Tab-separated table of C-alpha atoms in Angstrom:
chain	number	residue	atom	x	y	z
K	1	UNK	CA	106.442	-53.179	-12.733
K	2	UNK	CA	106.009	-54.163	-16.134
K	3	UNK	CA	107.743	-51.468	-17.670
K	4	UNK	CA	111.258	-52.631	-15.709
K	5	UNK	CA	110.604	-56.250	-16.367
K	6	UNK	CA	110.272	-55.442	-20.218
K	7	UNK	CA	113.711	-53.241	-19.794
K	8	UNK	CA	114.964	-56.236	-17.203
K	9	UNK	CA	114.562	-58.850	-20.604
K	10	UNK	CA	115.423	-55.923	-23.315
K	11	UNK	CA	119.106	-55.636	-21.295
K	12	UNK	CA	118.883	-59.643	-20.835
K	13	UNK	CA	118.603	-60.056	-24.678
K	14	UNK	CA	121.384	-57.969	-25.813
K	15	UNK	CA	123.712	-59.823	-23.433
K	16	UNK	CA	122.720	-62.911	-24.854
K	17	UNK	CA	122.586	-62.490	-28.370
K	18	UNK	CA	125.789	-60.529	-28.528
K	19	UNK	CA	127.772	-63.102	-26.458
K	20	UNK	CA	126.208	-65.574	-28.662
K	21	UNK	CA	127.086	-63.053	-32.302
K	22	UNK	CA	130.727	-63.273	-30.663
K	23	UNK	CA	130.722	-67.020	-30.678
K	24	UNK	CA	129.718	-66.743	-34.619
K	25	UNK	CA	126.325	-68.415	-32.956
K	26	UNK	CA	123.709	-67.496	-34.997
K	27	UNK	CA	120.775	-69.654	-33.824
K	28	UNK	CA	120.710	-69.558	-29.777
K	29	UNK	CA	120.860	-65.984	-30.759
K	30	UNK	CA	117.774	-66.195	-33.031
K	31	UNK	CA	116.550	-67.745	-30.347
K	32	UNK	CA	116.832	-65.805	-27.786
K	33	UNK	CA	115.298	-62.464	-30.684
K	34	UNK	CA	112.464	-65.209	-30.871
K	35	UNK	CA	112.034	-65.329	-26.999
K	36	UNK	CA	111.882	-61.749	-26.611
K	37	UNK	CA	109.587	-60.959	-29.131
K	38	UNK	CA	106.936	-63.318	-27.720
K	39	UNK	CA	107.283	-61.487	-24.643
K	40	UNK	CA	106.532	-58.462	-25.690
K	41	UNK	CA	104.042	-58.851	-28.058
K	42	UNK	CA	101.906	-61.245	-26.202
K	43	UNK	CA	102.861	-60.136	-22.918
K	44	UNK	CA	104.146	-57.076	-21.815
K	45	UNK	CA	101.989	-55.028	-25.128
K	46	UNK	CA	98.710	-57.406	-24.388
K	47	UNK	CA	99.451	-56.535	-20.478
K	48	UNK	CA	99.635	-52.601	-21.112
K	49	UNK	CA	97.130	-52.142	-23.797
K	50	UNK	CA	94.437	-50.271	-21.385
K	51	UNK	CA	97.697	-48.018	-20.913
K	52	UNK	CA	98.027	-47.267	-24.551
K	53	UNK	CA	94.533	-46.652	-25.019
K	54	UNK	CA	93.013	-44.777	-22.294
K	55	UNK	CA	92.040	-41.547	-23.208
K	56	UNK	CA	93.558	-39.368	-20.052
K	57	UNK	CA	97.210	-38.652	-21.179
K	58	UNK	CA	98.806	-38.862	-17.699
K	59	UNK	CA	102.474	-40.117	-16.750
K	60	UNK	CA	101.067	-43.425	-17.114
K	61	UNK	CA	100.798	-43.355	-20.136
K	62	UNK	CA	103.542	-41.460	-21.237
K	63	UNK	CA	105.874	-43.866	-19.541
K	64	UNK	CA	103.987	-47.100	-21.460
K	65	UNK	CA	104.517	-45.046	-24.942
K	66	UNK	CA	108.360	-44.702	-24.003
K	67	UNK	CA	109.367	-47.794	-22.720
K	68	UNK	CA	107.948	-49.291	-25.699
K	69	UNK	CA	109.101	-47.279	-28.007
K	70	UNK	CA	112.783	-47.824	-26.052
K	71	UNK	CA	112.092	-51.375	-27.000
K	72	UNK	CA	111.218	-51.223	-30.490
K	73	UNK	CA	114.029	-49.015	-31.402
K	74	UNK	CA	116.718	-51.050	-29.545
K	75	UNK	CA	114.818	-54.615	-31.093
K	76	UNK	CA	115.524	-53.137	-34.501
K	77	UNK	CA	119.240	-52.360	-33.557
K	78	UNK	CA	119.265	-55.937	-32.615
K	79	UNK	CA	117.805	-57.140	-35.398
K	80	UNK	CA	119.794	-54.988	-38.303
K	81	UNK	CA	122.092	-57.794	-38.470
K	82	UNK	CA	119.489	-60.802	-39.228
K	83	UNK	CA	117.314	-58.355	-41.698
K	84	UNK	CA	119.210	-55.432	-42.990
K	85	UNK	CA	116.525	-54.061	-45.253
K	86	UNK	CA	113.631	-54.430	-43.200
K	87	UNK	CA	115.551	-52.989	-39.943
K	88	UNK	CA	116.544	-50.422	-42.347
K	89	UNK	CA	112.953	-48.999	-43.353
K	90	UNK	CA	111.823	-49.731	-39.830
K	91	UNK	CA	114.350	-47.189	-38.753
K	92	UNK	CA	113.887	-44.514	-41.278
K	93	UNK	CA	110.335	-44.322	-40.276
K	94	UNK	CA	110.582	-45.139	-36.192
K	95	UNK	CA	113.423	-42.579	-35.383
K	96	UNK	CA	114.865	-40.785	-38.743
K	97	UNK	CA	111.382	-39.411	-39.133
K	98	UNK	CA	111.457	-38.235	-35.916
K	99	UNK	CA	115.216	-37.170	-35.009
K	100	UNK	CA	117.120	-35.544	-37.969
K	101	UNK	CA	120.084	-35.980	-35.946
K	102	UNK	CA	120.166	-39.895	-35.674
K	103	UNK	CA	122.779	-41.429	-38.207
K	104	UNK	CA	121.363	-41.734	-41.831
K	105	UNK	CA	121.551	-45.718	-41.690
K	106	UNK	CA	120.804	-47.867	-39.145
K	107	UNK	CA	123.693	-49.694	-40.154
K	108	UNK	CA	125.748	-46.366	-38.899
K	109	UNK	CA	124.771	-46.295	-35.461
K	110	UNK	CA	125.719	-47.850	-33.085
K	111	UNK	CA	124.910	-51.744	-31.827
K	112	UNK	CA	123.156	-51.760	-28.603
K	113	UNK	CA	125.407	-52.601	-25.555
K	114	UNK	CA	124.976	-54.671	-23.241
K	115	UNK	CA	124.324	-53.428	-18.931
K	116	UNK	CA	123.921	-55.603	-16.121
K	117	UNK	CA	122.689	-53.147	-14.048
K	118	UNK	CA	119.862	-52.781	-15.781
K	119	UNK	CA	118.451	-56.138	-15.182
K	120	UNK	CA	116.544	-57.275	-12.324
K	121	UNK	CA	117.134	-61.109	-12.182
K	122	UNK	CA	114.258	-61.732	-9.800
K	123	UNK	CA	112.148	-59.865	-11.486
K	124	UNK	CA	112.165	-61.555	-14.515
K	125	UNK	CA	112.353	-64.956	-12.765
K	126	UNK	CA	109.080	-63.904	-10.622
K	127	UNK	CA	106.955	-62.790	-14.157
K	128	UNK	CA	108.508	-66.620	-15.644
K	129	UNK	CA	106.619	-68.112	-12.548
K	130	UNK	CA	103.724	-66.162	-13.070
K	131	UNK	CA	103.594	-66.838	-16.775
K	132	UNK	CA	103.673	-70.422	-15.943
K	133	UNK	CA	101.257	-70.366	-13.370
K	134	UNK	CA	98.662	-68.415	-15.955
K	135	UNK	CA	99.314	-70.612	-18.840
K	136	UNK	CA	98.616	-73.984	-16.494
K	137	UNK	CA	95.452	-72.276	-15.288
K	138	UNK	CA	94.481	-71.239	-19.298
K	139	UNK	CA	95.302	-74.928	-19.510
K	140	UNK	CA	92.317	-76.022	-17.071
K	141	UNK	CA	89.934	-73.683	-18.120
K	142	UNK	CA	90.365	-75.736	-21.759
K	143	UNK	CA	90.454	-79.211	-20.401
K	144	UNK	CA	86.721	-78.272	-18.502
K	145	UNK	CA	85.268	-76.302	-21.445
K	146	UNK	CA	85.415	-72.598	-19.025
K	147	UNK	CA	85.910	-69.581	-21.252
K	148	UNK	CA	88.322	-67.336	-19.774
K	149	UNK	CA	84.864	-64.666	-20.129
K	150	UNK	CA	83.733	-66.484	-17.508
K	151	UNK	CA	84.800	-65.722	-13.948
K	152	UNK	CA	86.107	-67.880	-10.854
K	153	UNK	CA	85.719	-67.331	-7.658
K	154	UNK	CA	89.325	-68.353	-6.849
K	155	UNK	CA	92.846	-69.772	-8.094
K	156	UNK	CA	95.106	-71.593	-5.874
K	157	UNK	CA	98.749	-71.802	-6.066
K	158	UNK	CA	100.941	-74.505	-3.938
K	159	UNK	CA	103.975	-73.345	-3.764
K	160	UNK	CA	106.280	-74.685	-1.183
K	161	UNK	CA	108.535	-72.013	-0.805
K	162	UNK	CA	106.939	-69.517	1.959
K	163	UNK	CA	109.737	-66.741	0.946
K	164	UNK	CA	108.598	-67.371	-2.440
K	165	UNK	CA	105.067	-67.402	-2.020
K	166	UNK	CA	105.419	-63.569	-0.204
K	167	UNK	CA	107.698	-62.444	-3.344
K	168	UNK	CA	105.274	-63.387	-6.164
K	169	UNK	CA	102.044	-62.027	-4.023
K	170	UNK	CA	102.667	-59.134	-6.278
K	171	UNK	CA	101.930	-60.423	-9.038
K	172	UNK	CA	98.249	-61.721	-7.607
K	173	UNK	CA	96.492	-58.898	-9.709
K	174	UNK	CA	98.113	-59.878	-12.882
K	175	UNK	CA	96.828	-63.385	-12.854
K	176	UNK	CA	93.622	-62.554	-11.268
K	177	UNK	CA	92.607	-60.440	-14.079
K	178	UNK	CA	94.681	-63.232	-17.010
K	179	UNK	CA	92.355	-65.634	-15.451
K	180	UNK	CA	89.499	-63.986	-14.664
K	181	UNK	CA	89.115	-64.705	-10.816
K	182	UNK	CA	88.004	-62.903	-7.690
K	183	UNK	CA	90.827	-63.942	-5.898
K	184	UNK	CA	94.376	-65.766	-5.576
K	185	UNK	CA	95.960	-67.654	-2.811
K	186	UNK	CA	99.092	-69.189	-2.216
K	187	UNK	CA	99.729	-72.903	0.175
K	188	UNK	CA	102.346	-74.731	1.330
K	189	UNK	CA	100.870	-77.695	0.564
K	190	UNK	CA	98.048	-79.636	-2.000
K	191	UNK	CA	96.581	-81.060	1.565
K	192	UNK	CA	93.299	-78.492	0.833
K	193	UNK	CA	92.736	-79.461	-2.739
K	194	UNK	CA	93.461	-83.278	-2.895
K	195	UNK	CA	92.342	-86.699	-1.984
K	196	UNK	CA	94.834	-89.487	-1.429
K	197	UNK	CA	94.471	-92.960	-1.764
K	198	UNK	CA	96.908	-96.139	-2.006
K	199	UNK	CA	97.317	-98.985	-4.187
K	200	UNK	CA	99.914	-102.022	-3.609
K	201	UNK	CA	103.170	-101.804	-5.978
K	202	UNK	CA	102.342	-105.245	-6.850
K	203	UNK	CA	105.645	-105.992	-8.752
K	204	UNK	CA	107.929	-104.564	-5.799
K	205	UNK	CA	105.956	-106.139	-2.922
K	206	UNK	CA	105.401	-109.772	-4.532
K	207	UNK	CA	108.721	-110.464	-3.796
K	208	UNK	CA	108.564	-108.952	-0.358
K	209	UNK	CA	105.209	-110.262	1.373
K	210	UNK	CA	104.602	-113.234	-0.552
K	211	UNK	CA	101.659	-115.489	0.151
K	212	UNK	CA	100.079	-111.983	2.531
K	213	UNK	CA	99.618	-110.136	-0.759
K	214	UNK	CA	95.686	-109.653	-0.600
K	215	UNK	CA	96.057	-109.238	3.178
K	216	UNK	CA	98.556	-106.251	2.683
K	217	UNK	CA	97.146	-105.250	-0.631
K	218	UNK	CA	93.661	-104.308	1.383
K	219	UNK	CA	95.220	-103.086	4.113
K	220	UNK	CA	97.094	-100.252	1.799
K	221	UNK	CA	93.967	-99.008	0.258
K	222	UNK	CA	92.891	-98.561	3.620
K	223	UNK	CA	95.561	-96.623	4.401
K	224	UNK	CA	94.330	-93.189	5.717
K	225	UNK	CA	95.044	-89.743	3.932
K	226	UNK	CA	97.907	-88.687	7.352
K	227	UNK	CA	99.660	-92.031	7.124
K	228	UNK	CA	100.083	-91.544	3.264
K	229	UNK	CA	101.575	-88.049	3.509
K	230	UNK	CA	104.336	-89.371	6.042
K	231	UNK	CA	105.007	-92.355	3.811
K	232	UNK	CA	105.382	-89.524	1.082
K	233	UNK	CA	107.661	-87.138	3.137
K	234	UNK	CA	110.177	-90.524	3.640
K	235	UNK	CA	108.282	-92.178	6.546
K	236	UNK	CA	107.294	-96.013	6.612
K	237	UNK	CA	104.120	-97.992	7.635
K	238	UNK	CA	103.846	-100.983	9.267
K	239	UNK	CA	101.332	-104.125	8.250
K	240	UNK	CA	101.818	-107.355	9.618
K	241	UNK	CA	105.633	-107.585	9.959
K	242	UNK	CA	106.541	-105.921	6.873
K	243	UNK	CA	107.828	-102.210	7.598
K	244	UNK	CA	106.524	-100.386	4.213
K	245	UNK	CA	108.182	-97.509	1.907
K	246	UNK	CA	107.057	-95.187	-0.751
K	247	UNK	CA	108.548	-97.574	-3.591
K	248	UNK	CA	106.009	-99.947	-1.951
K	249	UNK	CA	103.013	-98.134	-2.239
K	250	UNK	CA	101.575	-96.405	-5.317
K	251	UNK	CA	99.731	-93.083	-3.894
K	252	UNK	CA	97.215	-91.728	-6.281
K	253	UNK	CA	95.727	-88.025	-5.883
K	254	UNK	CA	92.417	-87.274	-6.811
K	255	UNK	CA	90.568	-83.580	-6.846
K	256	UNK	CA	88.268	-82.557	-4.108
K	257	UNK	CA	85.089	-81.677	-5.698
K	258	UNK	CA	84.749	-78.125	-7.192
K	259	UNK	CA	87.996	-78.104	-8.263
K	260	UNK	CA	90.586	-78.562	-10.879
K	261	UNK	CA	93.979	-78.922	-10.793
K	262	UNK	CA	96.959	-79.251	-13.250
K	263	UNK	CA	101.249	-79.763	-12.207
K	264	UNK	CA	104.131	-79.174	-14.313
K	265	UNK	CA	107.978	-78.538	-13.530
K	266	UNK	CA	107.308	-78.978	-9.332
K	267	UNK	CA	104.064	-76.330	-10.023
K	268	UNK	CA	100.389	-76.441	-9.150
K	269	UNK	CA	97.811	-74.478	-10.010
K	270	UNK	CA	94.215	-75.416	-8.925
K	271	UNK	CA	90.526	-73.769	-10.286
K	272	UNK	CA	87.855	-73.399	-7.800
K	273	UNK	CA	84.877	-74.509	-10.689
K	274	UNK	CA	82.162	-74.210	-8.823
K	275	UNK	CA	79.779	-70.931	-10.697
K	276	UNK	CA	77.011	-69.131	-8.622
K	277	UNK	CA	74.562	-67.072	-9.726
K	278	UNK	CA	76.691	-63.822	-9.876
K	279	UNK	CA	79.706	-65.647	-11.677
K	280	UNK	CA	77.521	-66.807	-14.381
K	281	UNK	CA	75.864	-63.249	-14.927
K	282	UNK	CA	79.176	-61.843	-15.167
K	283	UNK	CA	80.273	-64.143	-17.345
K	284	UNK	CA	76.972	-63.699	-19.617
K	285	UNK	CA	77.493	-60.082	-19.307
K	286	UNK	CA	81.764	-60.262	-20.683
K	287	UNK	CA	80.146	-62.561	-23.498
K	288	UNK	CA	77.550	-59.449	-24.535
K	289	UNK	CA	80.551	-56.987	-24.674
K	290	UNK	CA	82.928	-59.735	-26.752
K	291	UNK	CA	80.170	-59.500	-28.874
K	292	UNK	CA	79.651	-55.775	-29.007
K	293	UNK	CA	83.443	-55.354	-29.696
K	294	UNK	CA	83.440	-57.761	-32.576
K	295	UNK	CA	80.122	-55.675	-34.315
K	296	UNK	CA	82.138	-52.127	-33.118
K	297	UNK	CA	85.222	-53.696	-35.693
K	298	UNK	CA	82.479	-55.222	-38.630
K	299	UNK	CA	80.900	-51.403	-38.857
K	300	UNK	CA	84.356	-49.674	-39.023
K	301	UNK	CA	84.628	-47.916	-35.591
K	302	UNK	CA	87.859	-46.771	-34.511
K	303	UNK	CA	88.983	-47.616	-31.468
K	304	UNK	CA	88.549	-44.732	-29.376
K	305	UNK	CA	84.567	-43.738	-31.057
K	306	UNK	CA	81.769	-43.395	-28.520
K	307	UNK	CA	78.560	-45.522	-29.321
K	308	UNK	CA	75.054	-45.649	-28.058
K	309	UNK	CA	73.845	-48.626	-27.405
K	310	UNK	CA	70.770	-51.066	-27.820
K	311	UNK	CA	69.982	-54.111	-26.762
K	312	UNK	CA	66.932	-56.064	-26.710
K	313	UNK	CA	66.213	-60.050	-25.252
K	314	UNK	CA	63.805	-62.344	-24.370
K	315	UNK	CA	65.979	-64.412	-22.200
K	316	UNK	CA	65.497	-63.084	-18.366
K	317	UNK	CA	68.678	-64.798	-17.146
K	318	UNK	CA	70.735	-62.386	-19.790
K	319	UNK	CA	68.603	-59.437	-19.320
K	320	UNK	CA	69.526	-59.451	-15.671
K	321	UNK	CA	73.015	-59.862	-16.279
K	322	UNK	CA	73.043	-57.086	-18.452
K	323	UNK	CA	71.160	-54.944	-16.178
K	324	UNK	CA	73.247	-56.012	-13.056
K	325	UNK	CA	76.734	-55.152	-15.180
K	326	UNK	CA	75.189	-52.454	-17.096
K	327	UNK	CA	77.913	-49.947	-15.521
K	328	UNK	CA	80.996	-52.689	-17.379
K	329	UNK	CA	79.309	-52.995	-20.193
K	330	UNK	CA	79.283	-49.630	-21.114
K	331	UNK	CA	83.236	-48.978	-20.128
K	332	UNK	CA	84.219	-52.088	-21.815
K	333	UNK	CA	82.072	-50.900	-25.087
K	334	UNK	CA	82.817	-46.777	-24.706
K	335	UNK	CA	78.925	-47.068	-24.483
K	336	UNK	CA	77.463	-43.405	-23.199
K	337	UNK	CA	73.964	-45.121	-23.481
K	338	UNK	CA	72.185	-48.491	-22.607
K	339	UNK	CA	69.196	-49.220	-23.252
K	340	UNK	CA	67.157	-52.927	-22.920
K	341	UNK	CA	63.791	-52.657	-24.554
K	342	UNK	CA	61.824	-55.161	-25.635
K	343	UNK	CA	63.017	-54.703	-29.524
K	344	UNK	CA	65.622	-52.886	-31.119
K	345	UNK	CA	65.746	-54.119	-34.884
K	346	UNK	CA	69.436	-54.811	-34.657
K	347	UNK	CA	71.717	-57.622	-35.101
K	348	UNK	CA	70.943	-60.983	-33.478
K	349	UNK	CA	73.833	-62.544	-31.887
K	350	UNK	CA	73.801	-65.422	-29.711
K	351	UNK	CA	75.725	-66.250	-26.218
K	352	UNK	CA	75.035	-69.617	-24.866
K	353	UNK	CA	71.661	-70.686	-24.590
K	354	UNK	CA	70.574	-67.058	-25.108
K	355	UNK	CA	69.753	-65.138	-28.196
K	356	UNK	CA	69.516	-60.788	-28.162
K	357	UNK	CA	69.846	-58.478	-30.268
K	358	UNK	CA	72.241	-55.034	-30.585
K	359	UNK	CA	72.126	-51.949	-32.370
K	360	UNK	CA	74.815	-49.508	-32.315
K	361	UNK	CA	75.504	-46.187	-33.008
K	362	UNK	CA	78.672	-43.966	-33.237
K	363	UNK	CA	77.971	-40.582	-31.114
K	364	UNK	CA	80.104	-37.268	-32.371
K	365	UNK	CA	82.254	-35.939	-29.258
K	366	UNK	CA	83.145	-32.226	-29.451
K	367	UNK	CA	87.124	-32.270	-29.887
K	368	UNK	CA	89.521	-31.119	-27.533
């Protein structure tokens, strides 16, 4: 899936900037280069990196290392024009080094053309609803100070659309794990994750109740949560003799506790916030291999190297998360070995409320 929605935008932006290079329109081309290369660095590359680095070479794999290499040869095509000389070595090295038979210059070959059947418009129309959905929900974590290391139990996504909603379910993995949440559902409507209450338009009904203002003004915030929905949908509500619109009433919405909820461009995302036991040991436990990774790059491992692994704490609450993810830990790390002991004599790092201490160690493999 994302290997055609990279190709579905690759096709996309030689259509555009080449329509655009024919108009002698050099910026929405730029652009549109500038577009693309956001989406596949800190998308579609960020999306697929446990497919670049897994250690199995299966067809999974294989297929990740050609699409993007597809991609990065036909982005330098594209670019040759903007940055001759750079585009220039980037060939030589990308496919002269490999393919004696290419032309000598990159400025010999030729320009990349664009195919329409190539592209899969609702593809790439579902991932820019997705990507909007995860970037609101990123959004919400920041506003209520939750790391993304620390899971959810759920995300939920109104989306009014039912044929929609069946389309993007998907995608449900993808933002589950961009997120970090056990779960994602779609509604029809915010009815599950909102409170509504009313408040008088005082400068459009002064005119039109007069000397019953405080009468009808109370009589609106009473209004219950069922009346205000049909006043919202284009219904009216009586009070005294004055029949009542939307323009008349201002309807405020207010999150049910446990959640958290951001809009944008007709879209709402909503975070269940509420963290038991289990979230928060998970989340202790992705904060103890964040910090592991960071001390794996400040002692020079590569990537790929096998460790052993010590860790020592005094905190209970962290040395049951790391006992009750123990299994992660070590697949997130490349850990062969973890041990808790009471000391280890390593580096003191600090999650949270709670201090421990790591030692690693790289372990030799035999090579294939």
């Amino acid at each position: 899936q994302m290997d055609r929605w990279i190709l579905s935008e690759y096709y996309r932006l030689i259509d555009e900037v080449i329509t655009n290079l024919d108009q002698y329109e050099v910026a929405p081309a730029s652009t549109a280069i500038v577009r693309f290369l956001d989406l596949l660095t800190n998308w579609y590359i960020r999306r697929s990196r446990r497919r670049f680095w897994k250690s199995e070479s299966d067809i999974d794999k294989a297929t990740a290392y050609a699409t993007l290499y597809q991609v990065l040869v036909g982005l330098t095509h594209i670019l040759a024009p903007f940055l001759p000389f750079m585009t220039e070595f980037i060939y030589q090295n990308l496919v002269r080094s490999f393919d004696k038979n290419a032309p000598e210059s990159i400025h010999l070959a030729a320009y990349p053309r664009a195919d329409a059947s190539k592209r899969d418009k609702d593809l790439e129309a579902n991932m820019e609803h997705v990507r909007t959905a995860v970037t609101l929900a990123r959004s919400i974590r920041q506003e209520k100070n939750l790391k993304v290391r620390q899971p959810l139990t759920a995300l939920t996504w109104v989306i009014k659309d039912e044929d929609a909603g069946k389309k993007l379910a998907d995608f449900f993995p993808v933002i589950a794990e961009e997120i970090n949440v056990r779960e994602v559902n779609i509604i029809h409507n915010d009815e599950e994750l909102v409170e509504l209450s009313a408040l008088p338009n005082l400068k459009l009904l002064g005119k039109k109740v007069g000397k019953k203002m405080n009468d009808v003004s109370n009589a609106i915030k009473a209004l219950d949560t069922e009346t205000l929905r049909a006043v919202e949908t284009g219904g009216t509500v009586k009070i005294d003799e004055f029949e009542l619109t939307a323009d008349d009433i201002i309807i405020k919405r207010s999150e049910k506790p446990g959640l958290a909820i951001q809009s944008d461009q007709g879209m709402t995302i909503a975070l269940n916030t509420n963290l038991t036991p289990e979230l928060i040991s998970e989340g202790l436990a992705r904060e103890v291999v964040h910090h592991i990774q960071n001390l794996r790059k400040e002692s020079g491992f590569e990537i790929t190297d096998r460790i052993q692994l010590a860790l020592s704490s005094d905190s209970e609450t962290l040395r049951v998360a790391i006992e009750s993810f123990k299994d992660y830990i070590c697949r997130e790390t490349l850990a062969l070995e973890l041990s808790l002991n009471e000391t280890t004599g390593g580096t003191e790092l600090k999650t949270g409320d709670h201090i421990f201490a790591a030692k690693i160690r790289r372990v030799e493999t035999p090579s294939a």
